[in-house]
Amino acid sequence: MFWEPEKECMDREELRQLQLEQLQATLSRVYMNVPFYRKKFDELNIDPDEFRSLDDLRKLPFTTKNDLRDNYPYGLFAVPLREVVRIHASSGTTGMSTVVGYTKNDIKNWSNLVARVLTAGGVTKDDVVQIAFGYSLFTGGFGLHYGAERVGASVIPISSGNTARQIKIMQDFKTTALVCTPSYALLIADTIQEMGIDINALSLKYGLFGAEPWSEKMRQEIQGKLRIIATDNYGLSEVMGPGVAGECLERNGLHINEDHFLVEIINPETLEPVAPGEIGELVITTLTKEAFPVIRFRTRDLTRLMPEPCPCGRKTVKMQRVMGRTDDMLIIRGVNVFPSQIENVLMSVEGTEPHYQIVVDRKGALDEVTVMVEVSESIFFDEMKKQHELIETIKRRLASELSISVQVKLVEKKTIERTEGKAKRVIDNRKL
Ligand code: DLL
């Protein structure tokens, strides 16, 4: 177990004071060492030495992914490269990747924070943890690895891919905790079933999943198929990687490691804070990072804060599971649609599988959405009537959830591409 009650259960007022002091130090550091921030602060007449209250946070400039790209590769580092012991990068879907660095101390903090998340999700030193995230420039593999070692668990650094081998290792090494994306967990679960392996013969107890959005229904599905407790954990490379926030066994919101990250929720259009408890874009300021501090980083992730006390005893504020990214949001005939809404509907319909893809086309001036969804039994393909009924049910439920009508296409099992990392849910063929 890795549990830091003096931080995780800290009195709120004390925490605010700690955050303020750490923020002051971070602001001075970036002002001195990062020309990008110095220029921005000077333009806005911000003197880091005059920063007196967390309420002044709103005066600080935002940082975006584009700022990282513009300063590729090392422009935003706040220490000389000789102090950097690790470099990661995120490829992104378009353009140049963003590069982040860690000092020795950053790695120590990172390991501790991931260890907290793993502990919250049930992992102890008695566990055998199989890490099926890629070990690469992606922060998932190494991030979870160091955290699991910090907990004292026995770590299997298998990396992602080769599903049959994952399962063999799981059987032979008696894996008790699986760490990967939720979509890969589902692929592993389905493969176990297909191979005719009795799930009760495995030793799995916990699943710690993250790096992509997933729904409550998907959690139920994975928990049922793998007979585990599945928790959600969140992070992003620009801020650190995994370890920013994670669910405890209550499975009702992700505790944010607030002694290292200061969070705000803003309206992505007005850039003003939303009312407490409302959904908006998560903005994060790092409080302890040395090599790569970020000030008010706009994550593009949509969530809301849940200030209500948690029975687990942690006092850190929780965030609701990320419902999607502002840049994943589809605007279909003027209506905002998130893939997670579609996922929720599909998973509540009997006879469908949790594998789907959303295809968007533009026919003339009109957007057309086709939801491709796999069906459980190939029998359906012989029974036109049943097939038709299922399509109508899905269409009706989607229309009432999304307030727009969409096309639905049933496809046979395994038609939709499986992934070993982050799933690709949307294919947007519109040239917007
Ligand atoms: O995905 C870091 C990570 C690795 C987190 C392993 C958890 C586990 P990036 O590749 O930079 O970093 O992608 C970050 O992924 O802004 C979110 O949009 C999305 N994301 C990450 N975790 C979750 C989650 C890692 N639990 C981007 N739920 C973030 C929903 C998530 N989305």
CSV table of C-alpha atoms and ligand atoms in Angstrom, one decimal:
chain,number,residue,atom,x,y,z
A,1,MET,CA,0.0,0.0,0.0
A,2,PHE,CA,1.1,3.5,-0.6
A,3,TRP,CA,-1.0,5.9,1.3
A,4,GLU,CA,-0.1,9.5,2.3
A,5,PRO,CA,-2.8,10.5,4.7
A,6,GLU,CA,-1.0,13.6,5.7
A,7,LYS,CA,-1.6,14.8,2.2
A,8,GLU,CA,-4.6,12.9,0.9
A,9,CYS,CA,-6.6,13.6,4.0
A,10,MET,CA,-5.4,17.1,4.6
A,11,ASP,CA,-7.7,19.7,6.0
A,12,ARG,CA,-9.0,21.9,3.1
A,13,GLU,CA,-7.7,25.1,4.5
A,14,GLU,CA,-4.3,23.7,5.1
A,15,LEU,CA,-4.3,22.4,1.6
A,16,ARG,CA,-5.2,25.8,0.1
A,17,GLN,CA,-2.3,27.3,2.0
A,18,LEU,CA,0.1,24.6,0.7
A,19,GLN,CA,-1.2,25.1,-2.9
A,20,LEU,CA,-0.6,28.9,-2.6
A,21,GLU,CA,2.9,28.5,-1.4
A,22,GLN,CA,3.8,26.0,-4.1
A,23,LEU,CA,2.1,28.1,-6.8
A,24,GLN,CA,4.1,31.1,-5.8
A,25,ALA,CA,7.3,29.1,-6.0
A,26,THR,CA,6.3,27.7,-9.4
A,27,LEU,CA,5.5,31.1,-10.8
A,28,SER,CA,8.8,32.5,-9.8
A,29,ARG,CA,10.6,29.5,-11.3
A,30,VAL,CA,8.9,29.7,-14.7
A,31,TYR,CA,9.3,33.5,-14.8
A,32,MET,CA,13.0,33.1,-14.2
A,33,ASN,CA,13.7,30.1,-16.4
A,34,VAL,CA,11.1,30.0,-19.2
A,35,PRO,CA,11.2,32.9,-21.7
A,36,PHE,CA,7.7,31.9,-22.9
A,37,TYR,CA,6.1,32.5,-19.5
A,38,ARG,CA,8.2,35.6,-18.8
A,39,LYS,CA,7.0,37.2,-21.9
A,40,LYS,CA,3.4,36.3,-21.2
A,41,PHE,CA,3.6,37.5,-17.6
A,42,ASP,CA,5.2,40.8,-18.7
A,43,GLU,CA,2.6,41.4,-21.3
A,44,LEU,CA,-0.1,41.0,-18.6
A,45,ASN,CA,1.8,42.9,-15.9
A,46,ILE,CA,2.0,39.9,-13.7
A,47,ASP,CA,4.7,40.1,-11.0
A,48,PRO,CA,5.2,36.6,-9.5
A,49,ASP,CA,6.4,38.1,-6.3
A,50,GLU,CA,3.1,40.0,-5.9
A,51,PHE,CA,1.0,36.9,-6.2
A,52,ARG,CA,-0.9,36.7,-2.9
A,53,SER,CA,-4.0,34.6,-3.3
A,54,LEU,CA,-5.3,31.6,-5.1
A,55,ASP,CA,-8.1,33.8,-6.4
A,56,ASP,CA,-5.4,35.6,-8.5
A,57,LEU,CA,-5.0,32.4,-10.5
A,58,ARG,CA,-7.7,33.8,-12.9
A,59,LYS,CA,-5.3,36.6,-13.9
A,60,LEU,CA,-2.7,34.1,-15.2
A,61,PRO,CA,-2.5,33.3,-18.9
A,62,PHE,CA,-3.6,29.9,-20.2
A,63,THR,CA,-1.2,27.4,-21.8
A,64,THR,CA,-2.4,25.3,-24.7
A,65,LYS,CA,-1.1,22.3,-26.6
A,66,ASN,CA,-0.2,24.7,-29.4
A,67,ASP,CA,2.1,26.6,-27.1
A,68,LEU,CA,3.9,23.3,-26.5
A,69,ARG,CA,4.1,22.6,-30.2
A,70,ASP,CA,5.4,26.2,-30.9
A,71,ASN,CA,8.2,25.5,-28.4
A,72,TYR,CA,9.1,22.1,-29.7
A,73,PRO,CA,11.1,20.3,-28.4
A,74,TYR,CA,12.6,21.8,-25.3
A,75,GLY,CA,11.4,25.5,-25.3
A,76,LEU,CA,9.2,25.2,-22.2
A,77,PHE,CA,11.7,23.2,-20.0
A,78,ALA,CA,12.4,25.1,-16.8
A,79,VAL,CA,15.7,23.3,-16.1
A,80,PRO,CA,18.8,22.6,-18.2
A,81,LEU,CA,18.8,19.3,-20.0
A,82,ARG,CA,21.6,18.0,-17.8
A,83,GLU,CA,19.0,17.8,-15.0
A,84,VAL,CA,16.5,16.0,-17.1
A,85,VAL,CA,16.5,12.2,-16.5
A,86,ARG,CA,13.5,11.2,-18.7
A,87,ILE,CA,11.8,12.5,-21.8
A,88,HIS,CA,8.3,11.4,-23.0
A,89,ALA,CA,6.3,12.7,-25.9
A,90,SER,CA,2.7,12.5,-27.0
A,91,SER,CA,2.1,12.0,-30.7
A,92,GLY,CA,-1.3,13.6,-30.9
A,93,THR,CA,-3.5,12.9,-33.9
A,94,THR,CA,-2.3,15.8,-35.9
A,95,GLY,CA,1.0,17.6,-36.5
A,96,MET,CA,4.0,17.8,-34.4
A,97,SER,CA,4.3,15.9,-31.1
A,98,THR,CA,4.7,17.6,-27.8
A,99,VAL,CA,7.7,16.8,-25.6
A,100,VAL,CA,7.9,16.7,-21.9
A,101,GLY,CA,10.7,16.1,-19.4
A,102,TYR,CA,11.3,15.0,-15.8
A,103,THR,CA,14.0,15.6,-13.3
A,104,LYS,CA,15.0,12.9,-10.8
A,105,ASN,CA,12.7,14.5,-8.3
A,106,ASP,CA,9.8,14.7,-10.8
A,107,ILE,CA,10.2,10.9,-11.3
A,108,LYS,CA,10.0,10.4,-7.6
A,109,ASN,CA,6.8,12.5,-7.3
A,110,TRP,CA,5.3,10.8,-10.3
A,111,SER,CA,6.0,7.3,-8.9
A,112,ASN,CA,4.4,8.3,-5.6
A,113,LEU,CA,1.3,9.8,-7.2
A,114,VAL,CA,0.8,6.7,-9.4
A,115,ALA,CA,1.3,4.6,-6.3
A,116,ARG,CA,-1.5,6.5,-4.6
A,117,VAL,CA,-3.8,5.9,-7.5
A,118,LEU,CA,-3.0,2.2,-7.6
A,119,THR,CA,-3.5,1.9,-3.8
A,120,ALA,CA,-6.8,3.7,-4.1
A,121,GLY,CA,-7.8,1.1,-6.7
A,122,GLY,CA,-7.0,-1.8,-4.4
A,123,VAL,CA,-3.4,-2.7,-5.3
A,124,THR,CA,-1.0,-3.7,-2.5
A,125,LYS,CA,2.5,-5.2,-2.3
A,126,ASP,CA,0.9,-8.6,-2.4
A,127,ASP,CA,-0.4,-8.1,-6.0
A,128,VAL,CA,1.1,-9.2,-9.3
A,129,VAL,CA,0.5,-6.3,-11.6
A,130,GLN,CA,0.5,-6.8,-15.4
A,131,ILE,CA,1.1,-3.6,-17.2
A,132,ALA,CA,-0.3,-3.8,-20.7
A,133,PHE,CA,0.2,-0.2,-21.6
A,134,GLY,CA,2.9,0.5,-24.2
A,135,TYR,CA,6.4,1.1,-22.8
A,136,SER,CA,7.4,3.9,-25.1
A,137,LEU,CA,7.3,7.7,-25.5
A,138,PHE,CA,3.7,7.3,-24.2
A,139,THR,CA,3.6,7.9,-20.5
A,140,GLY,CA,1.3,5.0,-19.7
A,141,GLY,CA,3.7,2.1,-19.5
A,142,PHE,CA,6.6,3.7,-17.6
A,143,GLY,CA,4.3,5.8,-15.4
A,144,LEU,CA,2.3,2.8,-14.1
A,145,HIS,CA,5.4,0.7,-13.9
A,146,TYR,CA,7.2,3.0,-11.5
A,147,GLY,CA,4.1,3.5,-9.5
A,148,ALA,CA,3.5,-0.2,-9.1
A,149,GLU,CA,7.1,-0.7,-8.0
A,150,ARG,CA,6.7,2.1,-5.5
A,151,VAL,CA,3.7,0.2,-4.0
A,152,GLY,CA,6.0,-2.8,-3.8
A,153,ALA,CA,3.9,-5.0,-6.1
A,154,SER,CA,5.4,-7.6,-8.4
A,155,VAL,CA,5.4,-5.9,-11.7
A,156,ILE,CA,5.1,-7.7,-15.1
A,157,PRO,CA,6.2,-5.1,-17.8
A,158,ILE,CA,4.6,-7.0,-20.6
A,159,SER,CA,3.7,-3.8,-22.6
A,160,SER,CA,0.7,-3.8,-24.9
A,161,GLY,CA,-0.2,-6.2,-27.7
A,162,ASN,CA,-0.1,-9.9,-28.4
A,163,THR,CA,-3.3,-10.7,-26.6
A,164,ALA,CA,-2.9,-14.5,-26.5
A,165,ARG,CA,0.5,-14.0,-24.8
A,166,GLN,CA,-1.1,-11.6,-22.3
A,167,ILE,CA,-3.5,-14.2,-21.3
A,168,LYS,CA,-0.9,-17.0,-21.1
A,169,ILE,CA,1.2,-14.8,-18.8
A,170,MET,CA,-1.9,-13.9,-16.8
A,171,GLN,CA,-2.5,-17.6,-16.2
A,172,ASP,CA,1.1,-18.7,-15.6
A,173,PHE,CA,2.2,-15.7,-13.5
A,174,LYS,CA,-1.0,-15.5,-11.6
A,175,THR,CA,-1.7,-11.9,-12.3
A,176,THR,CA,-4.0,-10.2,-9.8
A,177,ALA,CA,-4.2,-6.7,-11.3
A,178,LEU,CA,-4.4,-5.7,-14.9
A,179,VAL,CA,-3.4,-2.2,-16.1
A,180,CYS,CA,-4.3,-1.0,-19.6
A,181,THR,CA,-6.9,1.0,-21.5
A,182,PRO,CA,-10.5,-0.1,-20.9
A,183,SER,CA,-11.0,-1.0,-24.6
A,184,TYR,CA,-8.0,-3.3,-24.4
A,185,ALA,CA,-9.3,-4.9,-21.2
A,186,LEU,CA,-12.5,-5.7,-23.1
A,187,LEU,CA,-10.6,-7.2,-26.0
A,188,ILE,CA,-8.6,-9.4,-23.5
A,189,ALA,CA,-11.9,-10.4,-21.8
A,190,ASP,CA,-13.5,-11.4,-25.1
A,191,THR,CA,-10.4,-13.3,-26.1
A,192,ILE,CA,-10.4,-15.2,-22.8
A,193,GLN,CA,-13.9,-16.2,-23.5
A,194,GLU,CA,-13.2,-17.3,-27.1
A,195,MET,CA,-10.2,-19.4,-26.0
A,196,GLY,CA,-12.6,-21.2,-23.7
A,197,ILE,CA,-10.6,-20.3,-20.6
A,198,ASP,CA,-12.5,-20.5,-17.3
A,199,ILE,CA,-12.3,-17.0,-15.8
A,200,ASN,CA,-12.5,-18.5,-12.3
A,201,ALA,CA,-9.2,-20.3,-12.9
A,202,LEU,CA,-7.5,-16.9,-13.3
A,203,SER,CA,-6.3,-14.9,-10.2
A,204,LEU,CA,-7.4,-11.5,-11.4
A,205,LYS,CA,-8.9,-9.2,-8.8
A,206,TYR,CA,-8.4,-5.6,-9.9
A,207,GLY,CA,-8.3,-3.7,-13.1
A,208,LEU,CA,-6.9,-0.2,-13.3
A,209,PHE,CA,-7.9,1.4,-16.5
A,210,GLY,CA,-7.4,4.8,-18.1
A,211,ALA,CA,-6.0,6.9,-21.0
A,212,GLU,CA,-9.3,7.1,-22.8
A,213,PRO,CA,-13.0,7.8,-22.0
A,214,TRP,CA,-15.3,4.9,-21.0
A,215,SER,CA,-18.8,4.7,-19.7
A,216,GLU,CA,-20.3,3.2,-16.5
A,217,LYS,CA,-21.9,0.6,-18.7
A,218,MET,CA,-18.5,-0.4,-20.1
A,219,ARG,CA,-17.2,-0.7,-16.5
A,220,GLN,CA,-20.0,-3.1,-15.6
A,221,GLU,CA,-19.3,-5.1,-18.7
A,222,ILE,CA,-15.6,-5.4,-18.0
A,223,GLN,CA,-16.2,-6.2,-14.3
A,224,GLY,CA,-18.7,-8.9,-15.2
A,225,LYS,CA,-16.6,-10.5,-17.8
A,226,LEU,CA,-13.3,-10.5,-15.9
A,227,ARG,CA,-14.8,-10.8,-12.4
A,228,ILE,CA,-12.8,-7.9,-11.1
A,229,ILE,CA,-13.1,-4.5,-9.5
A,230,ALA,CA,-12.4,-2.0,-12.2
A,231,THR,CA,-11.4,1.6,-11.4
A,232,ASP,CA,-10.8,4.6,-13.6
A,233,ASN,CA,-7.6,6.7,-13.6
A,234,TYR,CA,-6.8,9.9,-15.4
A,235,GLY,CA,-3.8,11.8,-16.5
A,236,LEU,CA,-2.1,13.5,-19.5
A,237,SER,CA,1.4,13.7,-20.6
A,238,GLU,CA,1.6,17.5,-20.7
A,239,VAL,CA,0.8,17.6,-17.0
A,240,MET,CA,2.7,14.5,-16.0
A,241,GLY,CA,1.1,11.3,-17.4
A,242,PRO,CA,-1.0,8.9,-15.3
A,243,GLY,CA,-1.2,9.8,-11.6
A,244,VAL,CA,-3.2,13.1,-11.8
A,245,ALA,CA,-6.4,11.5,-10.5
A,246,GLY,CA,-7.8,8.1,-9.8
A,247,GLU,CA,-10.9,6.4,-8.3
A,248,CYS,CA,-11.0,4.7,-5.0
A,249,LEU,CA,-12.9,1.5,-4.4
A,250,GLU,CA,-16.1,3.6,-4.1
A,251,ARG,CA,-15.9,3.9,-7.9
A,252,ASN,CA,-17.7,7.2,-7.8
A,253,GLY,CA,-15.4,9.9,-9.1
A,254,LEU,CA,-11.6,10.3,-9.4
A,255,HIS,CA,-9.6,11.8,-6.5
A,256,ILE,CA,-7.4,14.6,-7.8
A,257,ASN,CA,-3.9,14.7,-6.3
A,258,GLU,CA,-4.4,18.3,-5.3
A,259,ASP,CA,-1.2,18.8,-3.4
A,260,HIS,CA,0.5,18.6,-6.8
A,261,PHE,CA,-2.1,19.9,-9.2
A,262,LEU,CA,-4.3,22.9,-8.9
A,263,VAL,CA,-7.5,22.5,-10.9
A,264,GLU,CA,-10.1,24.8,-12.3
A,265,ILE,CA,-13.2,24.1,-14.4
A,266,ILE,CA,-13.9,26.7,-17.1
A,267,ASN,CA,-16.4,27.4,-19.7
A,268,PRO,CA,-14.4,26.6,-22.9
A,269,GLU,CA,-16.1,29.5,-24.8
A,270,THR,CA,-16.0,32.3,-22.3
A,271,LEU,CA,-13.0,31.0,-20.5
A,272,GLU,CA,-14.6,32.0,-17.2
A,273,PRO,CA,-15.0,29.6,-14.3
A,274,VAL,CA,-18.3,27.6,-14.3
A,275,ALA,CA,-20.6,27.5,-11.3
A,276,PRO,CA,-19.5,25.0,-8.7
A,277,GLY,CA,-20.4,21.4,-9.7
A,278,GLU,CA,-21.0,22.3,-13.3
A,279,ILE,CA,-19.5,20.6,-16.3
A,280,GLY,CA,-16.7,22.4,-18.1
A,281,GLU,CA,-13.1,22.1,-19.3
A,282,LEU,CA,-10.5,21.0,-16.8
A,283,VAL,CA,-7.6,23.4,-16.5
A,284,ILE,CA,-4.5,22.2,-14.6
A,285,THR,CA,-1.6,24.1,-13.0
A,286,THR,CA,1.3,22.0,-11.8
A,287,LEU,CA,2.5,22.8,-8.3
A,288,THR,CA,5.7,20.7,-7.9
A,289,LYS,CA,7.0,19.9,-11.3
A,290,GLU,CA,10.6,21.0,-11.9
A,291,ALA,CA,11.5,20.1,-15.5
A,292,PHE,CA,8.2,20.8,-17.1
A,293,PRO,CA,5.8,23.0,-15.1
A,294,VAL,CA,2.7,24.2,-16.8
A,295,ILE,CA,0.5,27.1,-15.9
A,296,ARG,CA,-3.2,26.8,-16.5
A,297,PHE,CA,-3.0,24.1,-19.1
A,298,ARG,CA,-6.2,23.7,-21.0
A,299,THR,CA,-6.7,19.9,-21.1
A,300,ARG,CA,-9.8,20.0,-23.4
A,301,ASP,CA,-11.3,17.3,-21.2
A,302,LEU,CA,-14.8,17.8,-20.0
A,303,THR,CA,-15.7,17.0,-16.4
A,304,ARG,CA,-17.1,18.5,-13.2
A,305,LEU,CA,-15.8,18.6,-9.6
A,306,MET,CA,-17.5,16.6,-6.9
A,307,PRO,CA,-16.8,18.3,-3.6
A,308,GLU,CA,-19.0,16.0,-1.5
A,309,PRO,CA,-17.1,14.0,1.1
A,310,CYS,CA,-16.0,10.5,0.1
A,311,PRO,CA,-16.5,7.6,2.5
A,312,CYS,CA,-12.9,6.4,1.7
A,313,GLY,CA,-11.5,9.1,3.9
A,314,ARG,CA,-9.6,11.0,1.3
A,315,LYS,CA,-10.3,14.7,1.4
A,316,THR,CA,-9.0,15.5,-2.1
A,317,VAL,CA,-11.7,16.7,-4.4
A,318,LYS,CA,-13.0,14.3,-6.9
A,319,MET,CA,-13.7,14.8,-10.6
A,320,GLN,CA,-16.4,12.9,-12.5
A,321,ARG,CA,-15.3,10.5,-15.1
A,322,VAL,CA,-14.2,12.5,-18.2
A,323,MET,CA,-17.2,12.6,-20.5
A,324,GLY,CA,-15.1,13.5,-23.6
A,325,ARG,CA,-12.9,16.1,-25.1
A,326,THR,CA,-14.0,19.4,-26.5
A,327,ASP,CA,-12.2,18.5,-29.7
A,328,ASP,CA,-14.0,15.0,-29.8
A,329,MET,CA,-17.3,16.7,-29.6
A,330,LEU,CA,-19.2,16.3,-32.8
A,331,ILE,CA,-21.4,19.1,-33.9
A,332,ILE,CA,-24.1,17.3,-35.9
A,333,ARG,CA,-26.6,19.6,-37.5
A,334,GLY,CA,-25.8,22.1,-34.8
A,335,VAL,CA,-26.3,19.7,-31.9
A,336,ASN,CA,-23.4,18.8,-29.7
A,337,VAL,CA,-22.8,15.0,-29.5
A,338,PHE,CA,-20.3,13.1,-27.5
A,339,PRO,CA,-19.2,9.6,-28.4
A,340,SER,CA,-19.7,8.7,-24.7
A,341,GLN,CA,-23.4,9.5,-25.0
A,342,ILE,CA,-23.7,7.1,-27.9
A,343,GLU,CA,-21.7,4.5,-26.0
A,344,ASN,CA,-24.1,4.7,-23.0
A,345,VAL,CA,-27.1,4.1,-25.2
A,346,LEU,CA,-25.6,1.2,-27.1
A,347,MET,CA,-24.6,-0.5,-23.9
A,348,SER,CA,-28.1,-0.4,-22.5
A,349,VAL,CA,-29.5,-2.2,-25.5
A,350,GLU,CA,-29.7,-6.0,-25.3
A,351,GLY,CA,-28.1,-7.8,-28.1
A,352,THR,CA,-25.4,-5.3,-28.9
A,353,GLU,CA,-21.7,-5.6,-28.1
A,354,PRO,CA,-19.6,-2.8,-26.7
A,355,HIS,CA,-17.7,-2.4,-30.0
A,356,TYR,CA,-18.9,0.5,-32.1
A,357,GLN,CA,-17.7,3.2,-34.4
A,358,ILE,CA,-19.3,6.5,-35.3
A,359,VAL,CA,-19.0,7.6,-39.0
A,360,VAL,CA,-19.9,11.1,-39.9
A,361,ASP,CA,-20.4,12.1,-43.5
A,362,ARG,CA,-21.7,15.2,-45.2
A,363,LYS,CA,-24.4,14.6,-47.8
A,364,GLY,CA,-24.9,17.9,-49.6
A,365,ALA,CA,-25.3,20.4,-46.8
A,366,LEU,CA,-26.4,17.9,-44.3
A,367,ASP,CA,-24.4,15.9,-41.7
A,368,GLU,CA,-25.2,12.3,-41.6
A,369,VAL,CA,-24.2,10.0,-38.7
A,370,THR,CA,-24.0,6.3,-39.0
A,371,VAL,CA,-23.4,4.3,-35.8
A,372,MET,CA,-21.9,0.9,-36.6
A,373,VAL,CA,-22.4,-1.5,-33.9
A,374,GLU,CA,-21.6,-5.1,-33.5
A,375,VAL,CA,-24.3,-7.6,-32.5
A,376,SER,CA,-23.9,-10.5,-30.1
A,377,GLU,CA,-25.3,-13.3,-32.2
A,378,SER,CA,-24.6,-13.9,-35.9
A,379,ILE,CA,-28.1,-15.5,-35.9
A,380,PHE,CA,-29.4,-12.0,-36.3
A,381,PHE,CA,-28.1,-11.9,-39.8
A,382,ASP,CA,-30.4,-14.7,-40.7
A,383,GLU,CA,-33.4,-13.1,-39.1
A,384,MET,CA,-34.4,-10.0,-40.9
A,385,LYS,CA,-37.2,-9.2,-38.6
A,386,LYS,CA,-35.1,-9.3,-35.5
A,387,GLN,CA,-32.4,-7.3,-37.1
A,388,HIS,CA,-34.9,-4.6,-38.1
A,389,GLU,CA,-36.4,-4.5,-34.6
A,390,LEU,CA,-33.0,-4.1,-33.0
A,391,ILE,CA,-32.1,-1.2,-35.4
A,392,GLU,CA,-35.3,0.5,-34.6
A,393,THR,CA,-34.8,0.2,-30.9
A,394,ILE,CA,-31.3,1.6,-31.1
A,395,LYS,CA,-32.4,4.5,-33.4
A,396,ARG,CA,-35.3,5.4,-31.1
A,397,ARG,CA,-33.1,5.4,-27.9
A,398,LEU,CA,-30.3,7.4,-29.7
A,399,ALA,CA,-32.8,9.9,-31.0
A,400,SER,CA,-34.2,10.5,-27.5
A,401,GLU,CA,-30.8,10.8,-25.9
A,402,LEU,CA,-29.2,12.9,-28.6
A,403,SER,CA,-32.2,14.8,-30.0
A,404,ILE,CA,-31.0,14.1,-33.5
A,405,SER,CA,-31.7,11.1,-35.7
A,406,VAL,CA,-28.9,8.9,-36.8
A,407,GLN,CA,-28.5,5.8,-39.0
A,408,VAL,CA,-27.7,2.5,-37.4
A,409,LYS,CA,-25.9,-0.3,-39.1
A,410,LEU,CA,-25.5,-3.7,-37.4
A,411,VAL,CA,-22.3,-5.5,-38.2
A,412,GLU,CA,-21.0,-8.9,-37.4
A,413,LYS,CA,-18.8,-9.6,-34.5
A,414,LYS,CA,-15.1,-8.6,-35.0
A,415,THR,CA,-15.9,-6.3,-37.9
A,416,ILE,CA,-14.8,-3.2,-36.0
A,417,GLU,CA,-11.1,-2.9,-35.5
A,418,ARG,CA,-9.9,-3.9,-32.1
A,419,THR,CA,-7.1,-1.8,-30.4
A,420,GLU,CA,-4.4,-2.6,-27.9
A,421,GLY,CA,-4.2,1.1,-27.0
A,422,LYS,CA,-6.6,3.9,-27.2
A,423,ALA,CA,-9.8,3.1,-29.2
A,424,LYS,CA,-10.7,5.1,-32.3
A,425,ARG,CA,-14.4,5.7,-31.9
A,426,VAL,CA,-15.1,8.4,-34.5
A,427,ILE,CA,-14.4,8.6,-38.2
A,428,ASP,CA,-15.3,12.0,-39.5
A,429,ASN,CA,-15.3,12.1,-43.2
A,430,ARG,CA,-16.5,15.7,-43.4
A,431,LYS,CA,-13.9,18.1,-44.7
A,432,LEU,CA,-14.6,20.9,-42.2
B,1,DLL,O1,-3.2,8.9,-21.7
B,1,DLL,C1,-1.9,9.3,-19.7
B,1,DLL,C2,-2.4,8.1,-19.0
B,1,DLL,C3,-1.9,6.9,-19.2
B,1,DLL,C4,-3.5,8.2,-18.2
B,1,DLL,C5,-2.4,5.8,-18.6
B,1,DLL,C6,-4.1,7.1,-17.6
B,1,DLL,C7,-3.5,5.9,-17.8
B,1,DLL,P1,-1.9,11.2,-23.1
B,1,DLL,O2,-1.6,10.1,-24.1
B,1,DLL,O3,-1.2,12.5,-23.1
B,1,DLL,O4,-1.7,10.6,-21.7
B,1,DLL,O5,-3.5,11.4,-23.3
B,1,DLL,C8,-4.1,12.3,-22.4
B,1,DLL,O6,-6.2,11.0,-22.7
B,1,DLL,O7,-6.3,14.5,-22.0
B,1,DLL,C9,-7.8,12.6,-21.9
B,1,DLL,O8,-8.4,13.1,-23.1
B,1,DLL,C10,-7.5,11.1,-22.2
B,1,DLL,N1,-7.6,10.4,-20.9
B,1,DLL,C11,-6.6,10.0,-20.1
B,1,DLL,N2,-7.1,9.3,-19.1
B,1,DLL,C12,-8.5,9.3,-19.2
B,1,DLL,C13,-9.6,8.7,-18.5
B,1,DLL,C14,-2.3,9.6,-21.1
B,1,DLL,N3,-9.4,8.0,-17.4
B,1,DLL,C15,-5.6,12.4,-22.8
B,1,DLL,N4,-10.8,9.0,-19.0
B,1,DLL,C16,-6.4,13.2,-21.8
B,1,DLL,C17,-11.0,9.7,-20.1
B,1,DLL,C18,-8.8,10.0,-20.4
B,1,DLL,N5,-10.0,10.2,-20.8
